[in-house]
Each structure stands twice: as C-alpha cells, then as structure tokens.
Coordinates of C-alpha atoms and ligand atoms in Angstrom, one line a residue:
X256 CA 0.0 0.0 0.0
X257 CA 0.7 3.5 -0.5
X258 CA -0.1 6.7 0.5
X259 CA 0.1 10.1 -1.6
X260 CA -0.8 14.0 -0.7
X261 CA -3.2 15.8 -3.0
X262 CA -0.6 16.3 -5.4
X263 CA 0.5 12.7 -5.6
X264 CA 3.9 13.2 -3.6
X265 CA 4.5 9.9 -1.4
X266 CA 4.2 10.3 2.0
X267 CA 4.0 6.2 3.2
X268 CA 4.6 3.2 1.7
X269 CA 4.2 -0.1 3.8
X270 CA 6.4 -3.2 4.1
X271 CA 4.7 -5.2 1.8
X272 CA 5.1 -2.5 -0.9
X273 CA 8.8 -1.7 0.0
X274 CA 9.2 -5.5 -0.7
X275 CA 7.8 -6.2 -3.9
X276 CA 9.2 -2.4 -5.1
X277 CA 12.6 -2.6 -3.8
X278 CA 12.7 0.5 -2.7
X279 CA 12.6 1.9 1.2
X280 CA 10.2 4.2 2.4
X281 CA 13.3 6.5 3.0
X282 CA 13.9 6.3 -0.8
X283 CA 10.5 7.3 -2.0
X284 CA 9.1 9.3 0.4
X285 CA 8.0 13.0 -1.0
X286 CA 8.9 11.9 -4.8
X287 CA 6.3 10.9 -7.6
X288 CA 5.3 7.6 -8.3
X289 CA 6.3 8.4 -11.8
X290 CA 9.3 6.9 -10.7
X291 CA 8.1 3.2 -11.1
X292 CA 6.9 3.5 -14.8
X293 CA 7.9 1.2 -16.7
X294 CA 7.7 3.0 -19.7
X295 CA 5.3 0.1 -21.1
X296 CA 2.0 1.6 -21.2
X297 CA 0.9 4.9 -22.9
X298 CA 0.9 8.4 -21.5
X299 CA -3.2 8.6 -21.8
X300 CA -3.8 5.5 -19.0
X301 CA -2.0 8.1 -16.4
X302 CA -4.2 11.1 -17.5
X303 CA -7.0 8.7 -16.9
X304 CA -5.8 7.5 -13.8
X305 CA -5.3 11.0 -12.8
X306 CA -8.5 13.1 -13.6
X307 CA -10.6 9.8 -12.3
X308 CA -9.0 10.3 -9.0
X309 CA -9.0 14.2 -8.9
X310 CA -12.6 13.9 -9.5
X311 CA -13.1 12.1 -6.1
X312 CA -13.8 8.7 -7.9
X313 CA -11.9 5.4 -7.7
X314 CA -9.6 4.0 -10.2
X315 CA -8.6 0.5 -10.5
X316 CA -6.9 -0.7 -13.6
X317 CA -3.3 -2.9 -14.2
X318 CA -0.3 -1.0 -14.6
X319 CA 3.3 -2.3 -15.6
X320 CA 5.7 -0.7 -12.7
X321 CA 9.6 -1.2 -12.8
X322 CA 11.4 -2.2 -9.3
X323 CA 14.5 -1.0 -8.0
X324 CA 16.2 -3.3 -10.1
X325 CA 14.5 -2.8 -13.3
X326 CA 12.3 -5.4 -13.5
X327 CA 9.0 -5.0 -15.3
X328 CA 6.0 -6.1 -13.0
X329 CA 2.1 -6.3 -13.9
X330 CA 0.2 -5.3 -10.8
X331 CA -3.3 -4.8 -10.4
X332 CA -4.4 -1.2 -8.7
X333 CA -6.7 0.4 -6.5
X334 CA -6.4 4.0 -5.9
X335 CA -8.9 5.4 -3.6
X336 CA -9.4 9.3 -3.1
X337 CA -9.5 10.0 0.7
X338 CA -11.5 13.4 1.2
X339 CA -9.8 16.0 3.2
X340 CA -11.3 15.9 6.9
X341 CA -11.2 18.3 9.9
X342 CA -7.6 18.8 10.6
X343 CA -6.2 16.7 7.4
X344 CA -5.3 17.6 3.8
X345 CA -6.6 15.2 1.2
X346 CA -4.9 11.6 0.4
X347 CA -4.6 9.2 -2.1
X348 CA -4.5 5.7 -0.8
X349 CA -2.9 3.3 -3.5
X350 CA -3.6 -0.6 -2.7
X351 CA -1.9 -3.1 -5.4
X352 CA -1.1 -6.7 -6.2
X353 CA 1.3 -8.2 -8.1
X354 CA -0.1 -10.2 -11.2
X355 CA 2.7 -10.8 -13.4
X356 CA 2.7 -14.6 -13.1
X357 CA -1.3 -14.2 -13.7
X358 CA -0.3 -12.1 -17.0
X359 CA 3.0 -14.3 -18.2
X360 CA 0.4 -17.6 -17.8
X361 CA -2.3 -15.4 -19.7
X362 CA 0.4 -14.7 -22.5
X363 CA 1.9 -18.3 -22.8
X364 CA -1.8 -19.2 -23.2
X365 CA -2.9 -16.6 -25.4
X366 CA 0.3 -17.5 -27.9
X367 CA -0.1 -21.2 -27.9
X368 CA -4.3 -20.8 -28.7
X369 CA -2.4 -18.4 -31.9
X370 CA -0.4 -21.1 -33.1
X371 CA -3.0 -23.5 -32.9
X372 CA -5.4 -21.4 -35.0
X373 CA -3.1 -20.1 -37.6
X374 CA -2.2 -23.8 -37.7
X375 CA -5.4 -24.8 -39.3
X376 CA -5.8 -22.4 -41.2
X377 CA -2.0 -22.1 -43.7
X378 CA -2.8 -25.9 -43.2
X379 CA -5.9 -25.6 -45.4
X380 CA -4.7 -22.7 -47.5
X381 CA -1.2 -24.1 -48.1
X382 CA -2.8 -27.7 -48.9
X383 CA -5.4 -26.2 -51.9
X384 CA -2.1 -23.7 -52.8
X385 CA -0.1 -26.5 -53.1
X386 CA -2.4 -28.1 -55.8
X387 CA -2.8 -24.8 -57.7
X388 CA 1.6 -24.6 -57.7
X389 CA 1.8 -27.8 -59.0
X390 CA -0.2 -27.5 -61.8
X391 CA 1.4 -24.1 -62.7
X392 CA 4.6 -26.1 -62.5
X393 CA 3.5 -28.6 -64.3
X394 CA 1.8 -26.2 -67.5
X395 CA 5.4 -24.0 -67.3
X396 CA 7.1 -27.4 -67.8
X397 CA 4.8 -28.1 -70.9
X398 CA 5.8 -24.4 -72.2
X399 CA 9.1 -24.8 -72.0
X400 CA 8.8 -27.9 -74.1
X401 CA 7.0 -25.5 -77.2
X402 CA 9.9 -24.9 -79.4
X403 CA 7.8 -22.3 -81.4
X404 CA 7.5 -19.7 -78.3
X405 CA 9.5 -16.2 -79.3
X406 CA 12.6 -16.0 -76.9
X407 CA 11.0 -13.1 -74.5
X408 CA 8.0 -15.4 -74.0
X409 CA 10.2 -17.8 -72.9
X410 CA 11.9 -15.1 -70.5
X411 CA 8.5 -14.7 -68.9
X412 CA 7.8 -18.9 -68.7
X413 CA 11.0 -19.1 -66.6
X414 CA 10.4 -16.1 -64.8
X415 CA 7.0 -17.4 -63.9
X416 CA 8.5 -21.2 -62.9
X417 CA 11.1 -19.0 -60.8
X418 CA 8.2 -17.6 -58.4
X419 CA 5.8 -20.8 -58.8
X420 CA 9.0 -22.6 -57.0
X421 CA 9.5 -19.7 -54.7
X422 CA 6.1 -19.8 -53.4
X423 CA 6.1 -23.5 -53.7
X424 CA 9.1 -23.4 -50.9
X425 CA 6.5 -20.8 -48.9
X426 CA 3.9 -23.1 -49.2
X427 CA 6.0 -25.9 -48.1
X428 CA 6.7 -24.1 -44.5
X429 CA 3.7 -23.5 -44.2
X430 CA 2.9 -27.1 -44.2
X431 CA 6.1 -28.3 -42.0
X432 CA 4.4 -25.3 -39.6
X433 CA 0.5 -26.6 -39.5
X434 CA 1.1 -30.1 -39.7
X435 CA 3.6 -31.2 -37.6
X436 CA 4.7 -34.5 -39.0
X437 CA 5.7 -37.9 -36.8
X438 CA 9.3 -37.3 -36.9
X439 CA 11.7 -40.0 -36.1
X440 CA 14.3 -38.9 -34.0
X441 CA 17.1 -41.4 -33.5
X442 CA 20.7 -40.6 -31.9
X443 CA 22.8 -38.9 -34.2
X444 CA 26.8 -38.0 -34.5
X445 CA 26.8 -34.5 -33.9
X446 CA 30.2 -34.5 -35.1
X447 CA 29.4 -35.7 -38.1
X448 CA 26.0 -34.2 -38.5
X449 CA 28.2 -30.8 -38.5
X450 CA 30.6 -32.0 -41.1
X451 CA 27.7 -33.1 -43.2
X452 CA 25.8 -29.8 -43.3
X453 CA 28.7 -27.3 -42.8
X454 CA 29.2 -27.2 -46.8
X455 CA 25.6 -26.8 -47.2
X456 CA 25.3 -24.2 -44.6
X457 CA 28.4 -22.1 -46.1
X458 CA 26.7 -22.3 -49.3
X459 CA 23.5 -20.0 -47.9
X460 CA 26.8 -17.6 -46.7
X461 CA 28.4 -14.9 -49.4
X462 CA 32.1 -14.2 -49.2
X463 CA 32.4 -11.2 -47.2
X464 CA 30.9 -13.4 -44.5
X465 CA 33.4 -15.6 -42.7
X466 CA 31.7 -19.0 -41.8
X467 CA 32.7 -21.5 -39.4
X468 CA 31.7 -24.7 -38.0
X469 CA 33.0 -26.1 -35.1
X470 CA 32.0 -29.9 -34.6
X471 CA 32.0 -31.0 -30.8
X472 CA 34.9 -32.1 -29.3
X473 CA 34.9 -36.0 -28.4
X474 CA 31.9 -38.3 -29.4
X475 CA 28.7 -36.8 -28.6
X476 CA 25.3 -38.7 -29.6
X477 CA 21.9 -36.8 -29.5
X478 CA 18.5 -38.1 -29.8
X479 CA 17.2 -35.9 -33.1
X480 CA 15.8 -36.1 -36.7
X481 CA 18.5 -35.1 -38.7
X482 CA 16.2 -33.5 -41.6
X483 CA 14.8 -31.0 -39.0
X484 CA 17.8 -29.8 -37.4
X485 CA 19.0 -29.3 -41.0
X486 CA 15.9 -27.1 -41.3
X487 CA 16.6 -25.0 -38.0
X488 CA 20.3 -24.5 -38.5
X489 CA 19.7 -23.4 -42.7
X490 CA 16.7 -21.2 -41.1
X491 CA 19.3 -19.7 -38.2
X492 CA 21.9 -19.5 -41.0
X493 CA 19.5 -17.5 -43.2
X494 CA 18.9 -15.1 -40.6
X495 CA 22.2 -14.9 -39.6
X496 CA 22.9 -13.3 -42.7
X497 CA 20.4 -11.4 -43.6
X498 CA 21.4 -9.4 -40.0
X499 CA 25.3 -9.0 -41.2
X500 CA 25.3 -5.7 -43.8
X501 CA 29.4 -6.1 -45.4
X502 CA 31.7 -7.9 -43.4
X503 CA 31.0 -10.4 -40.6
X504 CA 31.2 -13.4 -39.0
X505 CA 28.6 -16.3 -38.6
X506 CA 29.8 -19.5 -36.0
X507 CA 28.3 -22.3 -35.4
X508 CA 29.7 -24.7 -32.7
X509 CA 28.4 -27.6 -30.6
X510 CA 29.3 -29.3 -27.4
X511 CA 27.6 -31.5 -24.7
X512 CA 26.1 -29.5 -21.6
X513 CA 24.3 -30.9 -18.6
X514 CA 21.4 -28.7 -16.8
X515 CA 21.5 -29.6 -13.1
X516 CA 17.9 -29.6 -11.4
X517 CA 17.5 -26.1 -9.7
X518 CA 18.8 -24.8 -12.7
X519 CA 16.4 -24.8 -15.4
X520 CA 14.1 -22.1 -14.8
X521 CA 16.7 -19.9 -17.0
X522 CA 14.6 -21.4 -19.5
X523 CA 10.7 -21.3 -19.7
X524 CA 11.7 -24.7 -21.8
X525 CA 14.4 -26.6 -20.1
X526 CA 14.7 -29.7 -18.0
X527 CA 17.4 -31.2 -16.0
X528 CA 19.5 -33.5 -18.1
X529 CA 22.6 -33.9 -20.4
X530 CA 22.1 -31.9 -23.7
X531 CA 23.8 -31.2 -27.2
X532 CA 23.8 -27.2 -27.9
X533 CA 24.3 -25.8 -30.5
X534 CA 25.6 -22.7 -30.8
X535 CA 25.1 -20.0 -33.7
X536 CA 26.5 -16.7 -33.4
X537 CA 26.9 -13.8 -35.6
X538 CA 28.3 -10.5 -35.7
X539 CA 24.9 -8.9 -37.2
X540 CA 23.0 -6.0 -36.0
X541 CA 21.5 -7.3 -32.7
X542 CA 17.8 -7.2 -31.4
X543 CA 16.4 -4.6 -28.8
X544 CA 14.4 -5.7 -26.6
X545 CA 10.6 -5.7 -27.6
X546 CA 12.0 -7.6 -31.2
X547 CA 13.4 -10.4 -28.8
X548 CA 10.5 -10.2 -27.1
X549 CA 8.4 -11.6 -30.3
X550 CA 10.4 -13.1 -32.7
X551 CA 9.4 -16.7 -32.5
X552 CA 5.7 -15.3 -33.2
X553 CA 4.1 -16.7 -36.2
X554 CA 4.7 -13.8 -39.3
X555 CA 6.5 -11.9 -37.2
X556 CA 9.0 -10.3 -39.3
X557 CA 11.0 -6.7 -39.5
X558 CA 12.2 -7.4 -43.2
X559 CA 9.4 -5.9 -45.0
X560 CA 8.7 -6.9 -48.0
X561 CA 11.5 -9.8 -48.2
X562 CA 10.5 -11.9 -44.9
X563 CA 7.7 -13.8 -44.0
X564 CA 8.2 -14.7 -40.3
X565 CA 7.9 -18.5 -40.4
X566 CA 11.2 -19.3 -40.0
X567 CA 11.7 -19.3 -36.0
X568 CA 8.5 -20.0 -35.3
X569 CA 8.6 -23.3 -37.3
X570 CA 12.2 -23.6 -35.7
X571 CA 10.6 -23.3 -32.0
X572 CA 8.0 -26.1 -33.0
X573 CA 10.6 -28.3 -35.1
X574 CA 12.7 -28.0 -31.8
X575 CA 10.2 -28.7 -29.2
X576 CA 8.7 -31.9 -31.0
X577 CA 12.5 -33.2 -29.9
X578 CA 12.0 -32.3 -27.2
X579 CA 14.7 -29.8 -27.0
X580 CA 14.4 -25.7 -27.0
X581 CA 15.5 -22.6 -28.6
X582 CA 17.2 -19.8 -26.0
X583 CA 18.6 -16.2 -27.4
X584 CA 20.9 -13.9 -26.3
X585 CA 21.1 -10.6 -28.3
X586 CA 22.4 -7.0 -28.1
X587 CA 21.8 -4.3 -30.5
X588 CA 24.8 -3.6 -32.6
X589 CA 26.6 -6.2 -30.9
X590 CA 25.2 -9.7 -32.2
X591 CA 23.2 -12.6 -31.8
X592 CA 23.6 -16.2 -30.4
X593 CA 20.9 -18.7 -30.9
X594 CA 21.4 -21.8 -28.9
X595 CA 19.6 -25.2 -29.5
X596 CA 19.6 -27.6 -26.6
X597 CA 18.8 -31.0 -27.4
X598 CA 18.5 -34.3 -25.2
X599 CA 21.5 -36.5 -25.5
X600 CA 21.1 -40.3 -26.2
X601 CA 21.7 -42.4 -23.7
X602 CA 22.7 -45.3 -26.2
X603 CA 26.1 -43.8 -27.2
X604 CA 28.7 -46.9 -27.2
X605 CA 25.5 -48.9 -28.9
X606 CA 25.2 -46.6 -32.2
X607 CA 28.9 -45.4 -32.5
X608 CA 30.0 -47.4 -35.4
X609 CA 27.3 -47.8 -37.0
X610 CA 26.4 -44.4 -37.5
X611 CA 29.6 -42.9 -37.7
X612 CA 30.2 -45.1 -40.9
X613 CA 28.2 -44.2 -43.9
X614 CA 26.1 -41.0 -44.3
X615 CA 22.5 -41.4 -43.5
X616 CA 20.4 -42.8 -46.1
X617 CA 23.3 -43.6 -48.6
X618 CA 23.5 -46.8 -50.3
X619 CA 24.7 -48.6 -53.5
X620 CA 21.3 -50.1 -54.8
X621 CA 20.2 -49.7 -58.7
X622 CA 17.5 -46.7 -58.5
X623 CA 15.2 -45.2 -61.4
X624 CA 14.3 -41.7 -61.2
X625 CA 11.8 -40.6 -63.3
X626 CA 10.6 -37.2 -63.3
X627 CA 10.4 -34.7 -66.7
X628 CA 11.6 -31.4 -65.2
X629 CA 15.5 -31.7 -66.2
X630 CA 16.3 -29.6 -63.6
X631 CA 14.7 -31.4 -60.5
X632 CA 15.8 -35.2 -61.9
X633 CA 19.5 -33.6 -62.5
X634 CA 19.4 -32.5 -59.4
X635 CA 17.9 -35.7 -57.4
X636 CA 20.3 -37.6 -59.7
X637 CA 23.7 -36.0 -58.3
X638 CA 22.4 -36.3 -54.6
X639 CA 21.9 -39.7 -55.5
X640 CA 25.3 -40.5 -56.8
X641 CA 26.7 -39.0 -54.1
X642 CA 24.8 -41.3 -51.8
X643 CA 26.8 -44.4 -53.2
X644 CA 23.7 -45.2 -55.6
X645 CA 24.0 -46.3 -59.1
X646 CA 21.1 -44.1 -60.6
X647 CA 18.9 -44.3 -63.9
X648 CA 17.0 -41.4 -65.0
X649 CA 13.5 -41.2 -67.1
X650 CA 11.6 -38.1 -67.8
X651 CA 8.3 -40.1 -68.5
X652 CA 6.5 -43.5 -67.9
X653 CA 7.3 -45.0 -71.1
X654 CA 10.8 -44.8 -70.7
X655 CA 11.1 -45.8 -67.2
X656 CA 8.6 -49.3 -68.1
X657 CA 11.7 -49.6 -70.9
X658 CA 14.8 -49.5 -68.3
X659 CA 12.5 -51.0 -65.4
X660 CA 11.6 -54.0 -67.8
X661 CA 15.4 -54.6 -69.1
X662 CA 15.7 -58.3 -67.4
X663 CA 20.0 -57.8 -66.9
X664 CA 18.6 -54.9 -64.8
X665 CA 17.2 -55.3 -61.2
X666 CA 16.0 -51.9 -60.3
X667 CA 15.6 -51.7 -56.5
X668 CA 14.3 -48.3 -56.0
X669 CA 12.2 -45.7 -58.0
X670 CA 11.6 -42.2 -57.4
X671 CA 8.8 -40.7 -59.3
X672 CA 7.1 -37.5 -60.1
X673 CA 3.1 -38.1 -60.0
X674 CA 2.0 -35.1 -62.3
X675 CA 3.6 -36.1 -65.8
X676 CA 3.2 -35.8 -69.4
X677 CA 2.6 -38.8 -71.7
X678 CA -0.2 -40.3 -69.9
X679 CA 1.1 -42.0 -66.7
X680 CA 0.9 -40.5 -63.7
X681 CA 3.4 -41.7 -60.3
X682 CA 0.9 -44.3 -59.1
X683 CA 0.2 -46.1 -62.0
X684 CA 3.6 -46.0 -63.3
X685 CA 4.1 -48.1 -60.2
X686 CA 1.4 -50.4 -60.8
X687 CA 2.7 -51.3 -64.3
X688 CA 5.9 -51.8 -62.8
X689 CA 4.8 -54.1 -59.9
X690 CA 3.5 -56.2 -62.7
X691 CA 7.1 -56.7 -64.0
X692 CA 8.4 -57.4 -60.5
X693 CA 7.5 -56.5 -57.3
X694 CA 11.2 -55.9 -55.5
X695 CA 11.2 -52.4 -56.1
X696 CA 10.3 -50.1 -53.7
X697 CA 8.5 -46.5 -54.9
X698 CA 8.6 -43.2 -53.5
X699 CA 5.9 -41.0 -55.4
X700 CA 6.7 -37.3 -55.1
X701 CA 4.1 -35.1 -55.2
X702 CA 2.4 -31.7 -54.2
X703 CA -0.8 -33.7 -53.9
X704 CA -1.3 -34.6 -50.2
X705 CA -1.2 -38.5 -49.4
X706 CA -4.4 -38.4 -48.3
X707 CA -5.8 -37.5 -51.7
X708 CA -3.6 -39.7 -53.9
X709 CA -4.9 -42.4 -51.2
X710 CA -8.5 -41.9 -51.9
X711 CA -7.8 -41.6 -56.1
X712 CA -7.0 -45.6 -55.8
X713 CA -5.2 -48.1 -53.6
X714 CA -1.9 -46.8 -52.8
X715 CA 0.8 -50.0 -53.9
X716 CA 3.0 -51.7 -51.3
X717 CA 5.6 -50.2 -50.4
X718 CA 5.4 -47.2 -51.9
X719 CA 5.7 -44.0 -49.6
X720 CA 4.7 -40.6 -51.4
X721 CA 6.8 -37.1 -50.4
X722 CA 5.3 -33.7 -50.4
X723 CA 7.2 -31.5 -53.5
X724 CA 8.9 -29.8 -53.8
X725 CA 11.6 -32.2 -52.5
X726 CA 14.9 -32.2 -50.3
X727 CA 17.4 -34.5 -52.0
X728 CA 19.2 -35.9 -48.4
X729 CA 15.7 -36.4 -46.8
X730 CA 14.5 -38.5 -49.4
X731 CA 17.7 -40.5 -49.5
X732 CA 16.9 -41.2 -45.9
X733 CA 13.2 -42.1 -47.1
X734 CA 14.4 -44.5 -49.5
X735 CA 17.3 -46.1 -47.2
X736 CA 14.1 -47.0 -44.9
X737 CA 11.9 -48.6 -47.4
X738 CA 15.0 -50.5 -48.7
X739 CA 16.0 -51.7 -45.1
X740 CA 12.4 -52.7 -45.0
X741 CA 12.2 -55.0 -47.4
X742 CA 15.7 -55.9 -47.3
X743 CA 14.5 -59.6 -45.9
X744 CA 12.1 -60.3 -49.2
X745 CA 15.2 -59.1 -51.5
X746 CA 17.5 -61.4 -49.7
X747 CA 15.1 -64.4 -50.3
X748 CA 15.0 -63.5 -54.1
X749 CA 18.9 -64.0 -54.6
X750 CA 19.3 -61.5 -56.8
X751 CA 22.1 -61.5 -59.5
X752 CA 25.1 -59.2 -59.5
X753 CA 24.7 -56.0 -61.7
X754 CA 27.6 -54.8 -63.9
X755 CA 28.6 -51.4 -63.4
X756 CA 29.0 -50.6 -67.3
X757 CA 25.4 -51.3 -68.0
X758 CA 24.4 -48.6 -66.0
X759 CA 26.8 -46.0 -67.4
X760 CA 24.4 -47.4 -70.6
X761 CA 21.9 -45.9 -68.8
X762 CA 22.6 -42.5 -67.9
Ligands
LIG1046 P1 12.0 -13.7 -41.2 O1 13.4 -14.1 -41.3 O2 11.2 -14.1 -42.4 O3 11.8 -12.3 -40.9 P2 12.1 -15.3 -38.8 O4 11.0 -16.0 -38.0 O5 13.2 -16.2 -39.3 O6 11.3 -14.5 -40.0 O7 12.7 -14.1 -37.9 C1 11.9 -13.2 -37.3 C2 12.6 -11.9 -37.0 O8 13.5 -12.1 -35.9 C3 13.4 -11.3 -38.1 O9 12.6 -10.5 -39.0 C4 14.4 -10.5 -37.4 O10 13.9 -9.2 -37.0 C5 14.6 -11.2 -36.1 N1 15.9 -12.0 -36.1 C6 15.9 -13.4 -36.3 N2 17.2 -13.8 -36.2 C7 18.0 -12.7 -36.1 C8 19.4 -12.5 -36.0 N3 20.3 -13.5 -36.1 N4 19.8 -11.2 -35.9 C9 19.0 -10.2 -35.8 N5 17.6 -10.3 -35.9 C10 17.1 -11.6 -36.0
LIG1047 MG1 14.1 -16.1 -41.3

C-alpha cells in the first residue's frame, strides 16, 4: 500500500510495498510515483488515472511498474481518493497486487491458442495452394517444351517457374508449420552431422561473410531427426545473414552441456538433463528488446517486403517436437547467439560405429528416377550418386517401363514424379511396374497430399509418397528406410550381381 498527498507526492509506503518495489520508504518518500513507470503503457492511461481520482472517484486498472532493479511487474491497482477531513489535507491511498505470473500464464496461453489457430488455417490454405503450384509447375514445364514460343516469352515462362518454385518453398513451411509430421528422432553423431551440413550451410553464406563450424569435441550422440535440425540451422543460418550488412562473422559450434535440477528455470523450456547445444553466433545487427520479445511469433518479421516470419516460429516447433528448446541472447549492434539444446542419447557406445560409418540414407542399390523437369531429376540424380547409388534417369513412364523391364537390370528403388506428361501419372507408373516385378520399392513425389492420392485408388505396397517440392538428403533417408524394409524379401530373391557398365548405358 501506499499513500500520496493531493498532489501525488508519497508520503508512506508499507512493508509489503517496500518489498515487492525494492525500494525503502526512506527512498521514495516526498517523490512521484512516476518513478516506477515502466515506460510500457501509454501516457493517456495516467491522465486517466489521474482526472478519475481528482474527481473524487476510484480508479482500478493494471499498470506495468519497474522495481529497483528494473524489472518490469504487472500489478493490479486500487487508488482510492480519501477526502480532506477536519484537521487533514486530502490523500490518495494506493492498494496493489502483483499479477505478473497471472499475466505471463495469460500470455503463454494466449500464444499457444495463436499457433493453434493459424495452424489450421496455412494448413488448409497451403494444402489447396499446393495443388494450384503444382499444376502451374506442371503447364510451365509443358511451355518450356513449345519450341515455337519467341525468346522473350520464354523469359517470362522461366520467370514465372522462378516464383511458382519460390512460393512453392513458402507453401511448403507453411505445411512443415501446420502439420507437424511424426518425426523420427534417432541418436545422431553430432560431429558428423556438423561435417555433413557445414558445406551446405556455407553455401546460404556470401564471401564477405566468414563461416565456421566447429563440430563438438569428443563423441557426442543426441536423440534428433537429422532432416529438421538441418531445417533450423539453414533457417538460423539465413537469418544470420540477412542481420550482417558487409563484413561479418557467422559461427556455429556444438558441445555437450548438462542442466542440473534447480537450474532450469533460466529457460521457460528446459529440464534437467545432459544436452547437445548448438551454438550459432553472428556478428549482425542485434535485437532490442521488444524484437526479442516476439520473434518466434508466427509472421512476425522486421524485413518488410522480403521476410515472412515462419522461419523461428517453425524452428521453436521443429525443436520442441525433440524435445529440445530454442534460448537467445542478443544485443543491439553487438550480435546474436541462438542456442539449440537437445537431449543427449543415452545409447552412445551402442550406435557409434554404425552411424559414424556411412552417411545417412546412402547406399549402393540400382535406382530409377523418373521425373520430366530436367532440372529437378539432374538434381535428385547427383544427390543420388553421391549417396553411393548407381542411378537411372527417365523423364516419362514410357521410358522408365523400358529400363525397369530390361531383365539384366534389377532396379531396387524408383523415385517418381506423380503429375507427368505422356499419360502415366506416379501411381500407375508403379502399378505397371509391380507387374514386372514387385522388389522395387517407390517413392511417389508429389504436391498432392497423401491423403488425396490415397482416396484416387489403392496406394501399392511399399510405396511411400513425399510432399514437393523435395529435399534431395531427406529423401535418401526415405528411401534407405523402405530399402531396409524390405531388405528380408530381396534377400530371399537372390538376386544376381549388376555390372557397373550397364548402367553408365543408362545414364
Ligand atoms: P523472417 O526471417 O522471415 O523475418 P524469422 O521468424 O526467421 O522470420 O525471424 C523473425 C525476426 O527475428 C526477423 O525478422 C528479425 O527481426 C529477427 N531475427 C531473427 N534472427 C536474427 C538475427 N540473427 N539477428 C537479428 N535479428 C534476427
Ligand atoms: Mg528467417
């Protein structure tokens, strides 16, 4: 409580109040509570507050007050007007209660009911989007095909695949952000996790950024999907960059951390346990206060016109369906570092070699990849090579029945576009096939959702589909697991060697 002349000078403040204010009554006593402002609430609330209580009337109303030491509280207020009396001036008499743990709760709440709404809702806009991209994709790729189109209409066709992919790779976070899928996690090197996507990482870099990676020192397993912490780092990489203007520096280090229990409430997030962070620094221009305060918000952004806010938010999620969380430190002008805890695996001496030996979802199988945009099968065929596979590529169904039917051949794998010219679409170029032999395993790619393709017709056996546009390493990992699963059957069927130059045939 607290008690104020006419003019709002302190006169007394009790024990209770010196307490929660940090201040003594020796320290206040004949200055204006303008002191505790916080600075957080506009000037019109006080001149409220004020000509309610010089009109003799009661004013209650939550204010956001600063202690001694700077911290921001919400407290609930009661001033009551105490009309002069024989022998006294008049008073103000100022009751409060502290309700920033009401208010943080209220927040916390208030944000998670946000993300689950604008969850639904890019779900069911991204999903019809994605529909409508495809098919734009799919007509460019028809265009491009008309020899007869004059050169600057041809300009335009590329220009307009250009954006159709760009707001295909919108569309697609979306998605990852609405629909969070069952993720695998699995323990993971971190050391060589870090090898593996430090060259890609560099790549989002220019040169008058210097980039570094530091893996962990010793052997550190965590428990993690590989594909989304490649999707935080490139989204903390991006940003990263896009805060350095000229020279700078971006870092990204990892080591092994342990949180002891009493020490976790640094972290709204955090448990006690061992952890994996990872670190990512950069020299860039910092946040103040009030963008820290919101920038894992859903489409918050301060790059007008070139951002569109997903990137932490769908970070924060990616990250907490590990299990793990997302903690920033940040100071205008200075920098930022972003660290990523997550749980260590218990099962380290178990996975070591195996892991540590080839990269995830390599292999040396025979696979087909058919798909008619040049561009995206050049692509998924160099990612494929350089998983160890021996790789075949078709841009239609005709041609892939022709290399899939060619009896020295055993095809294990096939990767295949759904939407293409010539007649066949993904799932009944997988059909045919099955009819030739049934070994093969099939990953349909597609901007169609599952569900859809599922209810055009029976989806074949072992045959998973991918959302497009697709990542080349997550799909190797897709097809490594379908192989291992039917590994047992292929045993059984004894196959017969493959010779190497037959496939060069091929390419
Ligand atoms: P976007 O990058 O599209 O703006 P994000 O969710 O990735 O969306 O980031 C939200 C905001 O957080 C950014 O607009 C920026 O203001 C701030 N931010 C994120 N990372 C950094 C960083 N490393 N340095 C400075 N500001 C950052
Ligand atoms: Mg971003």
């Amino acid at each position: 409580a607290m008690i104020t002349d006419s003019s709002g000078n302190i006169e007394y403040v009790n024990r209770s109040f010196e307490r929660s204010s940090g201040y003594s009554l020796d320290e206040v006593r004949g200055k204006n509570p303008r002191i505790f402002r916080s600075g957080q609430q506009p000037p019109q609330l006080y001149a409220d507050l004020w000509q309610t209580i010089s009109r003799g009337e009661t004013w209650r109303g939550i204010l956001c007050n600063r202690t001694k030491a700077g911290e921001s509280r919400w407290e609930c207020i009661t001033i009551h007007p105490i009309p002069a009396r024989e022998g006294t001036t008049a008073r103000f008499l100022a009751i409060k209660e502290d309700v920033s743990a009401q208010r943080q709760v209220e927040d916390e709440l208030r944000q998670a009911q946000k993300f689950e709404a604008l969850g639904v809702l890019a779900g069911g806009v991204a999903h019809d989007y994605n529909n409508i991209l495809t098919a734009i994709l799919a007509h460019v790729a028809l265009l491009k095909r008309n020899a007869t189109l004059p050169p600057e209409a041809k300009d335009s066709v590329l220009a307009v695949e250009e954006l159709s992919r760009r707001a295909a790779a919108l569309t697609r976070q979306l998605v990852d952000f609405s629909r969070p899928q069952a993720s695998l996690v699995e323990p993971i090197d971190a050391a060589a996790l870090v090898a593996q996507l430090a060259h890609l990482l560099r790549r989002l870099v220019p040169d008058n950024i210097s980039f570094v990676a530091h893996p962990p020192r010793g052997t550190l397993f965590m428990l993690a999907n590989a594909g989304m912490i490649e999707q935080v780092l490139t989204n903390l990489i991006i940003n990263a960059r896009d805060a350095i203007n000229g020279a700078g520096r971006i870092s990204v280090e990892v080591s092994g951390t342990e949180i002891a229990p009493g020490e976790y409430h640094r972290h709204p997030d955090a448990y006690p346990g061992r952890f994996i962070c990872f670190r990512i620094t950069d020299t860039g221009i910092g946040m103040d206060r009030s963008t820290q305060a919101r920038l894992f918000e859903p489409f918050f952004t301060t790059k007008l016109g070139t951002g569109n806010g997903l990137g932490l938010a769908t970070s924060l999620m990616l990250i907490r369906q590990q299990h793990g969380w997302i903690d920033v430190t940040s100071e205008p002008g200075r920098g930022t570092t972003f660290r990523v805890y997550l749980p260590e695996a218990e099962t380290r001496t178990k996975s070591a070699p195996r892991l540590a030996a080839a990269a995830p979802g390599g292999g040396t199988e025979l696979i087909l990849i058919v798909e008619d945009d040049r561009d995206v099968r050049t692509v998924i065929g160099v990612g494929f090579r350089q998983l160890g596979y021996t790789v075949f590529e078709a841009s239609n169904g005709r041609e892939a029945l022709d290399i899939y039917r060619n009896p020295e051949l055993r095809i294990a794998g096939i990767v295949t576009d759904h939407l293409m010219p010539g007649g066949i679409n993904g799932v009944e170029l997988v059909r045919l096939m099955r009819q030739v032999h049934s070994q093969a395993v099939a990953i349909i790619c597609s901007g169609y959702d599952r569900d859809r393709l599922g209810h055009s017709g029976h989806i074949p056996a072992n045959t998973t589909f991918v959302p497009k546009p697709v990542d080349v390493l997550a799909l190797g990992g897709v097809l490594r697991r379908l192989l291992n699963a039917v590994a047992a059957d292929r045993a059984r069927a004894d196959l017969k060697p493959v010779r190497s130059d037959l496939a060069a045939r091929f390419r």
